[in-house]
């Protein structure tokens, strides 16, 4: 949701800024721009369209200078036009600013600035910031003081980086939107996310809200909001640059689907202790008095959360999963014995963060289940569990979902032990399947018939996905992935609900994917017959040994025999492949689907 990159240090800025923007395009791809001070003025190049369009536009006429800021946009205020593209400037073009987030009081600030004679050229909320800096410079402040004074006037969420003509410095801050500092000897970077500069450095400082950073040729200094110097730890990220590159794959999504055996291996490694217990890096004793587990999440992570509730409920532990935005709208009763678990691969999703804040305000215990060390969710919760899936660049979540579910299975055992004194009854069987999960995923990747099924059904009127119990979240996730990257109509339903309304939509041109994983099989098989009676072809996704389920199918996608809870991850891999191949056949923009961005930092 908007990507920021900035750099200071030896060497030309433009190439690294454009590389950073390309690496950040998963956060927004409506428009892109860079601003590079060249000693005389600030050279700004920005336009509607992709980073590649920007690269072509400046090819042969690159801006010269060794500090600069860049931005790739996902529109919130104003459509994707050249004028609304970042960086934004003041009236004189001597201040340039890039921003991620939303400035809530921009209307009021804009009115005041216009009344004072400032002229605006865009419809964005961001443009108030360079004008505010201009105003404070005109009042005699130096650039750093002018930046601070401007920031003091803002309400809302923001990561901001500014540069001022005539200086050799960048000024940055954050409040509720991510910003990370990268350090490579004399060269320094600021970005919304580590993959932006991972090929330049893996040494990072995760900035905190209200930190103010000043970067120049001498290095970086971090201050708190009162201007006192801060010492933030430098951490080395474990991701390699190749993890965040497409390599020989056509799409990041397909690469990430294929990375799932490795990702799951990382997720599961060193988590089981000798006595059959689970170690997720959290303190189990904190949770002995918990009386209810609430998962809060959005989109794909919400589906992982539903799986968490399924596993806990089945083990006799009270649990619920909420869409984070609805949890905020209507919070359930919470107290110090409530545990609220935010499931968020990015750790930056605004709805989920707000749900966790509501929980904290009401005294609940909080945990983040995330792929992003240093993220806001990690900083704002009591404890964190890392899913260790490695970087995911494709906007559609794939490997992070698998790693989330695998993590939540282990979490369910840990919390069940804490809350009830004994673990999940069949946990040993679940662990056996978990240990085989990476290999089982690899078998699916090597043998899947998903491409053939995609060829057969691409272009259908709609696709439906049904499942019961632990297969229901997979039906929902299958449908979400399908609509997200194919732009075709797809819906997921609880198998038993079909006959209560959705069956009216079913016809011979609406293939139904039935996920059948074990418990409740006969009933779902009955639901399959109901849709077949209306002419719909049914693709059954089921374990190899599930003869009854496979017998009713028009087409089958099998998964290696596993415990049903673990088989849900496998079934989902088959559905990821179907969506991917349909999107490819329809020539969709797979890694950057229409209107979507990864990491949604607005509510
Ligand atoms: C869909 C997808 C989104 C995210 C959702 C939450 O493929 O990726 O639905 O799952 O925006 O994101 P996180 O997990 O970062 O909170």
Coordinates of C-alpha atoms and ligand atoms in Angstrom, one line a residue:
X1 CA 0.0 0.0 0.0
X2 CA 2.3 2.7 -1.4
X3 CA 6.0 2.0 -1.4
X4 CA 8.7 4.4 -0.3
X5 CA 12.4 4.2 -1.1
X6 CA 15.1 6.7 -0.3
X7 CA 18.9 6.6 -0.4
X8 CA 21.9 8.7 0.6
X9 CA 25.6 8.1 0.0
X10 CA 28.4 7.6 -2.6
X11 CA 27.3 6.9 -6.2
X12 CA 24.3 8.0 -8.2
X13 CA 20.9 7.7 -6.6
X14 CA 18.6 7.1 -9.6
X15 CA 19.5 3.4 -10.3
X16 CA 19.1 2.3 -6.7
X17 CA 15.8 4.3 -6.4
X18 CA 14.4 2.7 -9.5
X19 CA 15.5 -0.8 -8.3
X20 CA 14.0 -0.1 -4.9
X21 CA 10.7 1.0 -6.6
X22 CA 10.6 -2.1 -8.8
X23 CA 11.1 -4.3 -5.7
X24 CA 8.3 -2.4 -3.9
X25 CA 5.8 -2.5 -6.8
X26 CA 3.7 -5.1 -4.9
X27 CA 2.7 -2.3 -2.5
X28 CA 1.2 -0.2 -5.3
X29 CA 1.4 0.3 -9.0
X30 CA -0.9 3.2 -10.0
X31 CA 2.0 5.7 -10.5
X32 CA 5.6 6.1 -9.6
X33 CA 8.2 8.9 -9.2
X34 CA 11.5 10.0 -7.9
X35 CA 13.0 13.3 -6.7
X36 CA 16.7 13.9 -6.8
X37 CA 18.3 17.2 -5.7
X38 CA 21.1 18.1 -8.1
X39 CA 22.7 21.1 -6.4
X40 CA 20.6 23.6 -8.4
X41 CA 17.1 22.3 -8.0
X42 CA 15.2 19.1 -7.2
X43 CA 14.8 17.1 -10.3
X44 CA 11.4 15.4 -10.1
X45 CA 10.2 12.7 -12.5
X46 CA 6.8 11.2 -11.9
X47 CA 3.9 9.8 -13.8
X48 CA 0.9 7.6 -13.9
X49 CA 1.6 3.9 -14.6
X50 CA 4.2 1.3 -13.6
X51 CA 7.8 1.7 -12.5
X52 CA 8.8 0.2 -16.0
X53 CA 6.9 3.2 -17.6
X54 CA 8.9 5.6 -15.4
X55 CA 12.2 3.8 -16.2
X56 CA 11.4 4.1 -20.0
X57 CA 10.5 7.8 -19.6
X58 CA 13.8 8.7 -17.9
X59 CA 16.0 6.4 -20.0
X60 CA 18.8 8.4 -21.5
X61 CA 18.0 11.5 -19.5
X62 CA 18.5 10.3 -15.9
X63 CA 18.4 12.8 -13.0
X64 CA 21.9 13.3 -11.5
X65 CA 22.6 13.3 -7.8
X66 CA 23.5 11.0 -4.9
X67 CA 20.5 11.5 -2.6
X68 CA 16.9 11.0 -3.5
X69 CA 13.5 9.7 -2.7
X70 CA 11.1 7.5 -4.7
X71 CA 7.5 6.3 -4.4
X72 CA 5.1 3.8 -6.0
X73 CA 1.5 4.6 -5.3
X74 CA -1.7 2.7 -4.5
X75 CA -4.4 5.5 -4.8
X76 CA -6.4 6.6 -1.8
X77 CA -6.9 10.3 -2.2
X78 CA -7.4 11.2 -5.9
X79 CA -7.2 9.0 -9.0
X80 CA -3.9 7.7 -10.4
X81 CA -2.7 10.7 -12.5
X82 CA 0.6 12.3 -13.2
X83 CA -0.4 15.2 -10.9
X84 CA -1.3 12.8 -8.0
X85 CA 1.9 10.8 -8.4
X86 CA 4.5 11.3 -5.6
X87 CA 6.9 13.0 -4.8
X88 CA 4.9 16.1 -4.0
X89 CA 6.4 19.6 -3.8
X90 CA 5.7 23.0 -2.2
X91 CA 4.9 26.1 -4.2
X92 CA 8.5 26.7 -5.2
X93 CA 9.6 23.2 -5.9
X94 CA 12.3 23.3 -3.3
X95 CA 10.8 20.7 -0.9
X96 CA 9.9 17.2 -2.1
X97 CA 8.0 14.6 0.0
X98 CA 6.9 11.0 -0.4
X99 CA 4.3 9.5 1.9
X100 CA 2.6 6.3 2.7
X101 CA -0.6 6.4 4.9
X102 CA -3.4 8.8 5.3
X103 CA -3.3 12.3 6.7
X104 CA -6.7 12.7 8.4
X105 CA -6.7 16.4 8.9
X106 CA -5.5 17.2 5.4
X107 CA -8.8 19.1 4.5
X108 CA -8.4 21.5 7.3
X109 CA -4.6 22.0 6.7
X110 CA -5.2 22.5 2.9
X111 CA -7.9 25.2 3.5
X112 CA -5.6 27.0 5.9
X113 CA -2.6 26.8 3.5
X114 CA -4.7 28.0 0.5
X115 CA -6.0 30.9 2.6
X116 CA -2.4 31.8 3.2
X117 CA -1.7 31.8 -0.6
X118 CA -0.3 28.3 -1.2
X119 CA -1.1 26.8 -4.5
X120 CA -1.9 23.1 -4.7
X121 CA -1.4 21.0 -7.9
X122 CA -2.8 17.6 -6.8
X123 CA -5.8 16.1 -5.1
X124 CA -3.7 14.1 -2.6
X125 CA -3.7 14.4 1.2
X126 CA 0.1 14.3 1.0
X127 CA 0.6 17.6 -0.7
X128 CA -0.1 19.5 2.6
X129 CA 3.2 18.3 3.9
X130 CA 5.6 20.0 1.5
X131 CA 3.6 23.2 1.9
X132 CA 3.7 23.0 5.7
X133 CA 7.5 22.5 5.5
X134 CA 7.7 25.5 3.1
X135 CA 5.8 27.6 5.5
X136 CA 8.1 26.8 8.4
X137 CA 11.2 27.4 6.3
X138 CA 9.8 30.8 5.4
X139 CA 9.4 31.5 9.1
X140 CA 13.2 31.0 9.5
X141 CA 13.4 27.3 10.6
X142 CA 16.2 25.2 9.3
X143 CA 15.2 22.1 7.2
X144 CA 15.2 19.6 10.1
X145 CA 13.2 22.0 12.4
X146 CA 10.8 22.8 9.5
X147 CA 10.2 19.1 8.9
X148 CA 9.6 18.4 12.7
X149 CA 7.2 21.4 12.9
X150 CA 5.2 20.2 9.9
X151 CA 5.0 16.7 11.2
X152 CA 3.7 18.0 14.6
X153 CA 0.7 19.4 12.7
X154 CA -0.4 16.1 11.1
X155 CA -3.0 13.7 12.4
X156 CA -3.3 10.3 10.8
X157 CA -0.9 7.6 9.7
X158 CA 2.2 8.2 7.8
X159 CA 5.6 7.2 6.8
X160 CA 7.2 10.3 5.3
X161 CA 10.6 11.2 3.7
X162 CA 11.4 14.7 2.7
X163 CA 14.3 16.5 1.0
X164 CA 15.0 20.2 0.8
X165 CA 16.8 21.9 -2.1
X166 CA 20.3 23.1 -1.2
X167 CA 20.9 20.5 1.5
X168 CA 22.4 17.1 1.4
X169 CA 20.0 15.4 3.8
X170 CA 16.8 13.4 4.0
X171 CA 14.4 13.8 6.8
X172 CA 12.0 11.0 7.7
X173 CA 9.5 9.9 10.3
X174 CA 6.7 7.3 10.8
X175 CA 3.5 7.0 12.7
X176 CA 1.4 3.9 12.1
X177 CA 3.0 3.1 8.7
X178 CA 6.1 1.1 8.2
X179 CA 9.6 2.5 7.6
X180 CA 12.9 0.7 7.9
X181 CA 16.4 2.0 7.7
X182 CA 19.0 0.0 5.7
X183 CA 22.8 0.4 6.3
X184 CA 25.5 -0.4 3.9
X185 CA 28.7 1.2 5.0
X186 CA 28.5 4.8 3.8
X187 CA 25.3 4.2 1.9
X188 CA 21.9 4.4 3.7
X189 CA 18.4 3.6 2.7
X190 CA 14.9 4.1 3.9
X191 CA 12.0 2.0 2.7
X192 CA 8.6 0.8 3.5
X193 CA 9.8 -2.8 3.5
X194 CA 13.1 -4.7 3.6
X195 CA 12.9 -6.2 0.1
X196 CA 13.2 -2.7 -1.4
X197 CA 16.9 -2.6 -0.6
X198 CA 17.7 -6.3 0.2
X199 CA 20.1 -6.5 -2.8
X200 CA 22.1 -3.6 -1.3
X201 CA 22.1 -4.5 2.4
X202 CA 20.6 -6.8 4.9
X203 CA 21.6 -4.7 8.0
X204 CA 18.5 -2.9 9.1
X205 CA 17.0 -0.7 11.9
X206 CA 13.3 -1.1 12.4
X207 CA 12.1 2.5 13.2
X208 CA 9.4 3.1 15.8
X209 CA 6.5 5.5 15.6
X210 CA 7.5 9.2 16.1
X211 CA 11.2 8.4 15.5
X212 CA 12.8 11.2 13.3
X213 CA 15.7 10.1 11.2
X214 CA 18.2 12.5 9.5
X215 CA 20.3 10.9 6.8
X216 CA 23.2 12.6 5.1
X217 CA 26.7 11.8 3.7
X218 CA 28.0 11.4 7.3
X219 CA 25.5 8.6 8.2
X220 CA 22.2 8.6 10.1
X221 CA 20.9 10.0 13.4
X222 CA 17.7 8.9 15.0
X223 CA 15.9 11.2 17.4
X224 CA 12.7 10.9 19.5
X225 CA 9.9 13.3 19.0
X226 CA 11.5 15.7 21.6
X227 CA 14.7 15.8 19.6
X228 CA 16.7 13.5 22.0
X229 CA 19.1 11.1 20.2
X230 CA 18.1 7.4 20.2
X231 CA 20.1 4.3 19.8
X232 CA 18.1 1.7 17.9
X233 CA 19.6 -1.8 17.4
X234 CA 20.9 -2.8 14.0
X235 CA 19.6 -6.2 13.0
X236 CA 20.6 -8.5 10.2
X237 CA 17.7 -9.9 8.2
X238 CA 18.0 -13.6 7.4
X239 CA 16.4 -13.3 3.9
X240 CA 18.7 -13.5 0.9
X241 CA 18.3 -11.2 -2.1
X242 CA 17.4 -14.3 -4.2
X243 CA 14.4 -14.9 -1.9
X244 CA 12.9 -11.7 -3.1
X245 CA 13.7 -12.2 -6.8
X246 CA 11.6 -14.0 -9.4
X247 CA 14.5 -16.0 -10.7
X248 CA 13.5 -18.3 -13.6
X249 CA 9.8 -18.1 -12.8
X250 CA 7.3 -16.0 -14.8
X251 CA 5.6 -14.8 -11.7
X252 CA 6.4 -14.4 -8.0
X253 CA 3.1 -16.1 -7.2
X254 CA 4.2 -19.3 -8.9
X255 CA 7.6 -19.1 -7.4
X256 CA 6.1 -18.7 -4.0
X257 CA 3.7 -21.6 -4.5
X258 CA 6.7 -23.7 -5.4
X259 CA 8.6 -22.5 -2.4
X260 CA 6.1 -23.9 0.0
X261 CA 8.0 -27.1 0.9
X262 CA 11.0 -24.9 1.9
X263 CA 8.8 -22.4 3.7
X264 CA 7.0 -25.0 5.6
X265 CA 10.3 -26.7 6.6
X266 CA 11.4 -23.3 8.1
X267 CA 8.0 -22.9 9.8
X268 CA 8.2 -26.3 11.5
X269 CA 12.0 -26.5 12.2
X270 CA 13.0 -26.7 15.9
X271 CA 9.4 -26.2 17.1
X272 CA 8.9 -29.6 18.7
X273 CA 10.7 -30.3 22.0
X274 CA 11.8 -33.8 23.0
X275 CA 8.8 -34.4 25.3
X276 CA 6.3 -33.8 22.5
X277 CA 5.7 -30.2 23.6
X278 CA 5.7 -27.2 21.2
X279 CA 8.1 -24.2 21.5
X280 CA 6.9 -21.1 19.6
X281 CA 9.0 -18.6 21.5
X282 CA 6.1 -17.5 23.8
X283 CA 5.6 -18.2 27.5
X284 CA 2.9 -20.9 27.8
X285 CA 2.4 -20.0 31.5
X286 CA 1.0 -16.6 30.6
X287 CA -2.1 -18.2 29.1
X288 CA -3.3 -20.7 31.9
X289 CA -6.1 -18.4 32.9
X290 CA -7.3 -17.6 29.4
X291 CA -11.0 -18.4 28.9
X292 CA -11.4 -17.5 25.2
X293 CA -9.1 -17.2 22.2
X294 CA -10.2 -14.6 19.6
X295 CA -8.4 -14.5 16.3
X296 CA -8.5 -11.2 14.4
X297 CA -7.4 -11.0 10.7
X298 CA -8.3 -10.0 7.2
X299 CA -8.6 -11.8 3.8
X300 CA -6.4 -14.8 3.5
X301 CA -5.1 -14.5 7.1
X302 CA -8.7 -14.5 8.2
X303 CA -9.1 -17.9 6.6
X304 CA -6.0 -19.1 8.5
X305 CA -7.6 -17.7 11.6
X306 CA -10.8 -19.7 10.9
X307 CA -8.7 -22.8 10.7
X308 CA -7.2 -21.8 14.1
X309 CA -10.7 -21.7 15.6
X310 CA -11.7 -25.0 14.0
X311 CA -8.7 -26.7 15.6
X312 CA -9.2 -25.2 19.0
X313 CA -13.0 -25.8 19.0
X314 CA -12.5 -29.4 18.1
X315 CA -10.1 -29.7 21.0
X316 CA -12.7 -28.2 23.4
X317 CA -11.2 -24.7 23.7
X318 CA -13.5 -21.7 23.3
X319 CA -12.4 -19.8 20.3
X320 CA -13.7 -17.4 17.6
X321 CA -12.3 -15.8 14.5
X322 CA -13.3 -12.2 13.5
X323 CA -12.7 -10.1 10.4
X324 CA -10.5 -7.5 12.0
X325 CA -12.6 -4.5 10.8
X326 CA -15.8 -6.1 12.2
X327 CA -14.1 -6.8 15.5
X328 CA -13.3 -3.1 15.7
X329 CA -16.9 -2.2 14.8
X330 CA -18.4 -4.5 17.4
X331 CA -15.9 -5.8 19.8
X332 CA -16.9 -8.9 21.8
X333 CA -16.7 -8.8 25.6
X334 CA -13.0 -8.8 26.6
X335 CA -11.1 -8.8 29.8
X336 CA -7.7 -9.9 31.1
X337 CA -8.6 -13.5 30.6
X338 CA -9.2 -13.0 26.9
X339 CA -6.5 -13.8 24.4
X340 CA -6.6 -11.9 21.1
X341 CA -4.4 -13.3 18.4
X342 CA -3.7 -11.0 15.3
X343 CA -2.9 -13.2 12.3
X344 CA -1.1 -10.9 9.8
X345 CA 1.7 -11.9 7.5
X346 CA 2.8 -8.3 7.0
X347 CA 2.2 -7.2 10.6
X348 CA 1.1 -3.9 9.1
X349 CA -2.5 -4.4 8.1
X350 CA -4.4 -1.3 9.6
X351 CA -7.6 -3.2 10.4
X352 CA -5.8 -5.9 12.2
X353 CA -3.6 -3.5 14.1
X354 CA -6.7 -1.5 15.2
X355 CA -8.4 -4.7 16.4
X356 CA -5.3 -5.5 18.5
X357 CA -5.3 -2.0 19.9
X358 CA -9.0 -2.4 20.9
X359 CA -8.0 -5.6 22.6
X360 CA -5.1 -4.0 24.5
X361 CA -7.3 -1.1 25.6
X362 CA -9.8 -3.6 27.0
X363 CA -7.1 -5.4 29.0
X364 CA -6.9 -8.6 26.8
X365 CA -3.6 -10.4 26.3
X366 CA -2.4 -10.1 22.7
X367 CA -0.2 -12.2 20.4
X368 CA 0.9 -11.5 16.8
X369 CA 1.3 -14.4 14.4
X370 CA 3.3 -12.9 11.6
X371 CA 6.0 -13.2 8.9
X372 CA 7.5 -9.8 9.7
X373 CA 9.9 -9.3 12.5
X374 CA 10.1 -5.6 13.4
X375 CA 6.5 -5.0 12.2
X376 CA 4.0 -2.8 14.1
X377 CA 2.1 -5.9 15.1
X378 CA 5.2 -7.3 16.8
X379 CA 5.9 -4.1 18.6
X380 CA 2.3 -3.5 19.8
X381 CA 1.5 -7.0 21.1
X382 CA 2.6 -8.8 24.3
X383 CA 4.3 -11.6 22.4
X384 CA 4.9 -12.7 18.8
X385 CA 5.1 -16.0 16.9
X386 CA 7.0 -15.9 13.6
X387 CA 5.7 -18.1 10.7
X388 CA 9.2 -17.9 9.0
X389 CA 7.8 -18.3 5.4
X390 CA 10.5 -15.9 3.9
X391 CA 9.6 -12.9 1.8
X392 CA 6.4 -13.0 -0.2
X393 CA 6.2 -10.5 -3.0
X394 CA 3.2 -11.7 -5.0
X395 CA 0.2 -9.7 -3.9
X396 CA -1.9 -13.0 -3.5
X397 CA -0.8 -14.7 -0.3
X398 CA 0.2 -18.3 -0.9
X399 CA 3.2 -19.6 1.1
X400 CA 2.3 -17.4 4.0
X401 CA -1.1 -19.0 4.3
X402 CA 0.4 -22.5 4.5
X403 CA 2.9 -21.3 7.1
X404 CA 0.2 -19.5 9.0
X405 CA -2.0 -22.7 9.2
X406 CA 1.0 -24.9 10.2
X407 CA 1.9 -22.3 12.9
X408 CA -1.7 -22.2 14.2
X409 CA -1.8 -26.0 14.4
X410 CA 1.2 -25.8 16.8
X411 CA -0.2 -22.8 18.6
X412 CA -3.4 -24.7 19.1
X413 CA -1.6 -27.5 20.9
X414 CA 0.4 -25.0 23.0
X415 CA -2.6 -23.0 24.1
X416 CA -4.8 -26.1 24.7
X417 CA -2.1 -27.4 27.0
X418 CA -2.0 -24.1 28.8
X419 CA -5.7 -23.7 29.2
X420 CA -6.8 -27.3 29.8
X421 CA -3.7 -28.9 31.3
X422 CA -3.7 -31.5 28.5
X423 CA -3.0 -31.3 24.8
X424 CA -5.1 -32.1 21.6
X425 CA -6.1 -35.7 21.8
X426 CA -4.7 -36.8 18.4
X427 CA -1.8 -34.4 18.4
X428 CA 0.8 -37.2 17.8
X429 CA -1.0 -38.1 14.6
X430 CA -1.2 -34.4 13.6
X431 CA 2.6 -34.1 14.2
X432 CA 3.3 -37.1 12.1
X433 CA 1.4 -35.4 9.2
X434 CA 3.1 -32.1 9.9
X435 CA 6.5 -33.6 9.6
X436 CA 5.6 -35.1 6.2
X437 CA 3.9 -31.8 5.1
X438 CA 6.8 -30.3 3.1
X439 CA 7.3 -33.6 1.2
X440 CA 3.6 -33.9 0.6
X441 CA 3.4 -30.4 -0.8
X442 CA 6.3 -31.2 -3.1
X443 CA 4.4 -34.3 -4.4
X444 CA 1.5 -32.1 -5.3
X445 CA 3.7 -29.6 -7.0
X446 CA 5.3 -32.5 -9.0
X447 CA 2.1 -34.2 -10.0
X448 CA -0.8 -31.8 -9.9
X449 CA -3.5 -32.0 -12.6
X450 CA -4.5 -28.4 -11.8
X451 CA -3.3 -27.0 -15.1
X452 CA -5.4 -29.4 -17.0
X453 CA -8.5 -28.6 -14.9
X454 CA -7.8 -24.9 -15.4
X455 CA -7.8 -25.4 -19.2
X456 CA -11.0 -27.2 -19.0
X457 CA -12.9 -24.7 -16.8
X458 CA -11.3 -21.3 -17.5
X459 CA -14.0 -19.1 -18.9
X460 CA -16.9 -20.6 -16.9
X461 CA -19.7 -18.3 -15.7
X462 CA -18.6 -18.7 -12.1
X463 CA -16.7 -21.1 -9.8
X464 CA -18.0 -22.2 -6.4
X465 CA -16.0 -23.8 -3.6
X466 CA -17.6 -25.8 -0.9
X467 CA -16.3 -27.5 2.3
X468 CA -17.4 -28.5 5.8
X469 CA -15.6 -28.1 9.1
X470 CA -11.8 -27.8 8.5
X471 CA -12.4 -27.8 4.7
X472 CA -14.7 -24.7 4.9
X473 CA -11.9 -22.1 5.4
X474 CA -10.1 -23.8 2.4
X475 CA -13.3 -23.3 0.3
X476 CA -13.3 -19.6 1.3
X477 CA -9.6 -19.3 0.6
X478 CA -9.9 -21.1 -2.8
X479 CA -12.6 -18.7 -3.9
X480 CA -10.7 -15.6 -2.6
X481 CA -7.5 -16.6 -4.5
X482 CA -9.6 -17.3 -7.6
X483 CA -11.4 -14.0 -7.8
X484 CA -8.3 -12.0 -6.7
X485 CA -6.1 -13.1 -9.6
X486 CA -8.5 -14.2 -12.3
X487 CA -11.1 -11.4 -11.8
X488 CA -13.8 -14.0 -12.4
X489 CA -16.7 -14.6 -10.2
X490 CA -15.9 -17.1 -7.4
X491 CA -17.6 -17.8 -4.1
X492 CA -16.9 -20.1 -1.2
X493 CA -19.7 -21.7 0.8
X494 CA -20.1 -24.0 3.8
X495 CA -21.2 -27.1 2.0
X496 CA -24.3 -27.5 4.1
X497 CA -25.4 -23.9 3.3
X498 CA -25.7 -24.4 -0.4
X499 CA -29.3 -25.6 -0.3
X500 CA -30.3 -22.5 1.8
X501 CA -29.9 -20.1 -1.1
X502 CA -26.7 -20.3 -3.2
X503 CA -27.9 -23.5 -5.0
X504 CA -30.0 -21.1 -7.1
X505 CA -26.8 -19.9 -8.8
X506 CA -25.6 -23.4 -9.8
X507 CA -25.9 -24.6 -13.4
X508 CA -23.9 -26.6 -16.0
X509 CA -21.5 -23.6 -16.4
X510 CA -20.6 -23.2 -12.8
X511 CA -17.9 -25.8 -11.8
X512 CA -18.0 -26.6 -8.1
X513 CA -14.7 -27.4 -6.2
X514 CA -15.7 -29.7 -3.3
X515 CA -13.0 -29.9 -0.6
X516 CA -13.6 -33.2 1.2
X517 CA -11.0 -34.0 3.9
X518 CA -12.5 -36.5 6.4
X519 CA -15.0 -35.7 9.1
X520 CA -18.5 -35.1 7.6
X521 CA -17.5 -36.6 4.3
X522 CA -20.9 -38.4 3.6
X523 CA -22.8 -35.1 4.1
X524 CA -20.5 -33.2 1.7
X525 CA -20.8 -36.1 -0.8
X526 CA -24.6 -35.5 -0.5
X527 CA -24.0 -31.8 -1.3
X528 CA -22.0 -32.8 -4.3
X529 CA -24.9 -34.9 -5.6
X530 CA -27.2 -31.9 -5.1
X531 CA -25.1 -29.7 -7.4
X532 CA -24.5 -32.5 -9.9
X533 CA -28.3 -32.9 -10.1
X534 CA -28.4 -29.2 -11.3
X535 CA -25.9 -30.0 -14.0
X536 CA -22.7 -28.6 -12.3
X537 CA -19.4 -30.4 -12.9
X538 CA -17.7 -31.2 -9.6
X539 CA -14.0 -31.3 -9.0
X540 CA -13.4 -33.1 -5.7
X541 CA -10.2 -32.2 -3.8
X542 CA -9.6 -35.1 -1.4
X543 CA -6.9 -37.4 0.0
X544 CA -5.8 -40.3 -2.3
X545 CA -7.4 -42.9 -0.1
X546 CA -10.8 -41.2 0.1
X547 CA -12.6 -43.6 -2.3
X548 CA -16.2 -42.6 -1.5
X549 CA -15.4 -38.9 -2.1
X550 CA -13.4 -39.5 -5.2
X551 CA -16.0 -41.8 -6.7
X552 CA -18.6 -39.0 -7.0
X553 CA -16.2 -36.6 -8.7
X554 CA -16.3 -35.5 -12.3
X555 CA -12.7 -34.5 -11.9
X556 CA -10.3 -35.1 -9.0
X557 CA -7.4 -33.3 -7.4
X558 CA -5.9 -35.6 -4.9
X559 CA -3.6 -34.9 -1.9
X560 CA -1.4 -37.3 -0.1
X561 CA -3.2 -39.1 2.8
X562 CA -2.7 -37.0 6.0
X563 CA -4.5 -36.0 9.1
X564 CA -7.5 -33.9 7.9
X565 CA -6.3 -30.7 9.6
X566 CA -2.9 -31.0 7.8
X567 CA -4.6 -32.1 4.6
X568 CA -6.4 -28.7 4.5
X569 CA -3.0 -27.1 3.7
X570 CA -2.5 -29.6 0.9
X571 CA -5.9 -29.1 -0.6
X572 CA -5.3 -25.4 -0.6
X573 CA -2.1 -25.9 -2.6
X574 CA -4.1 -27.7 -5.3
X575 CA -6.6 -24.7 -5.4
X576 CA -3.7 -22.2 -5.5
X577 CA -2.5 -24.0 -8.6
X578 CA -5.9 -23.9 -10.3
X579 CA -6.3 -20.2 -9.7
X580 CA -2.8 -19.5 -10.9
X581 CA -3.2 -21.5 -14.2
X582 CA -6.7 -20.0 -14.9
X583 CA -5.2 -16.5 -14.4
X584 CA -2.4 -17.3 -16.7
X585 CA -4.7 -18.6 -19.4
X586 CA -6.7 -15.4 -19.1
X587 CA -3.5 -13.3 -19.2
X588 CA -4.2 -11.5 -16.0
X589 CA -1.7 -9.4 -14.1
X590 CA -1.0 -12.2 -11.6
X591 CA 1.5 -10.6 -9.2
X592 CA -0.2 -7.3 -9.2
X593 CA -3.9 -7.9 -9.5
X594 CA -6.2 -5.1 -10.5
X595 CA -7.0 -2.6 -7.6
X596 CA -5.1 -4.6 -5.0
X597 CA -1.9 -4.1 -3.0
X598 CA -0.1 -6.1 -0.5
X599 CA 0.0 -4.8 3.1
X600 CA -3.1 -2.7 3.4
X601 CA -2.2 0.1 5.7
X602 CA -5.5 2.0 5.7
X603 CA -8.7 1.1 7.5
Ligands
LIG1 C1 -5.1 -12.2 -0.4 C2 -4.3 -11.4 0.6 C3 -5.0 -10.5 1.5 C4 -4.3 -10.5 2.8 C5 -4.9 -9.4 3.8 C6 -4.3 -9.4 5.1 O1 -4.3 -13.0 -1.2 O2 -3.1 -11.5 0.6 O3 -6.3 -10.9 1.7 O4 -4.3 -11.7 3.4 O5 -4.8 -8.2 3.2 O6 -2.9 -9.2 5.0 P1 -2.0 -9.5 6.2 O7 -1.8 -10.9 6.4 O8 -0.7 -8.9 5.9 O9 -2.6 -8.8 7.5

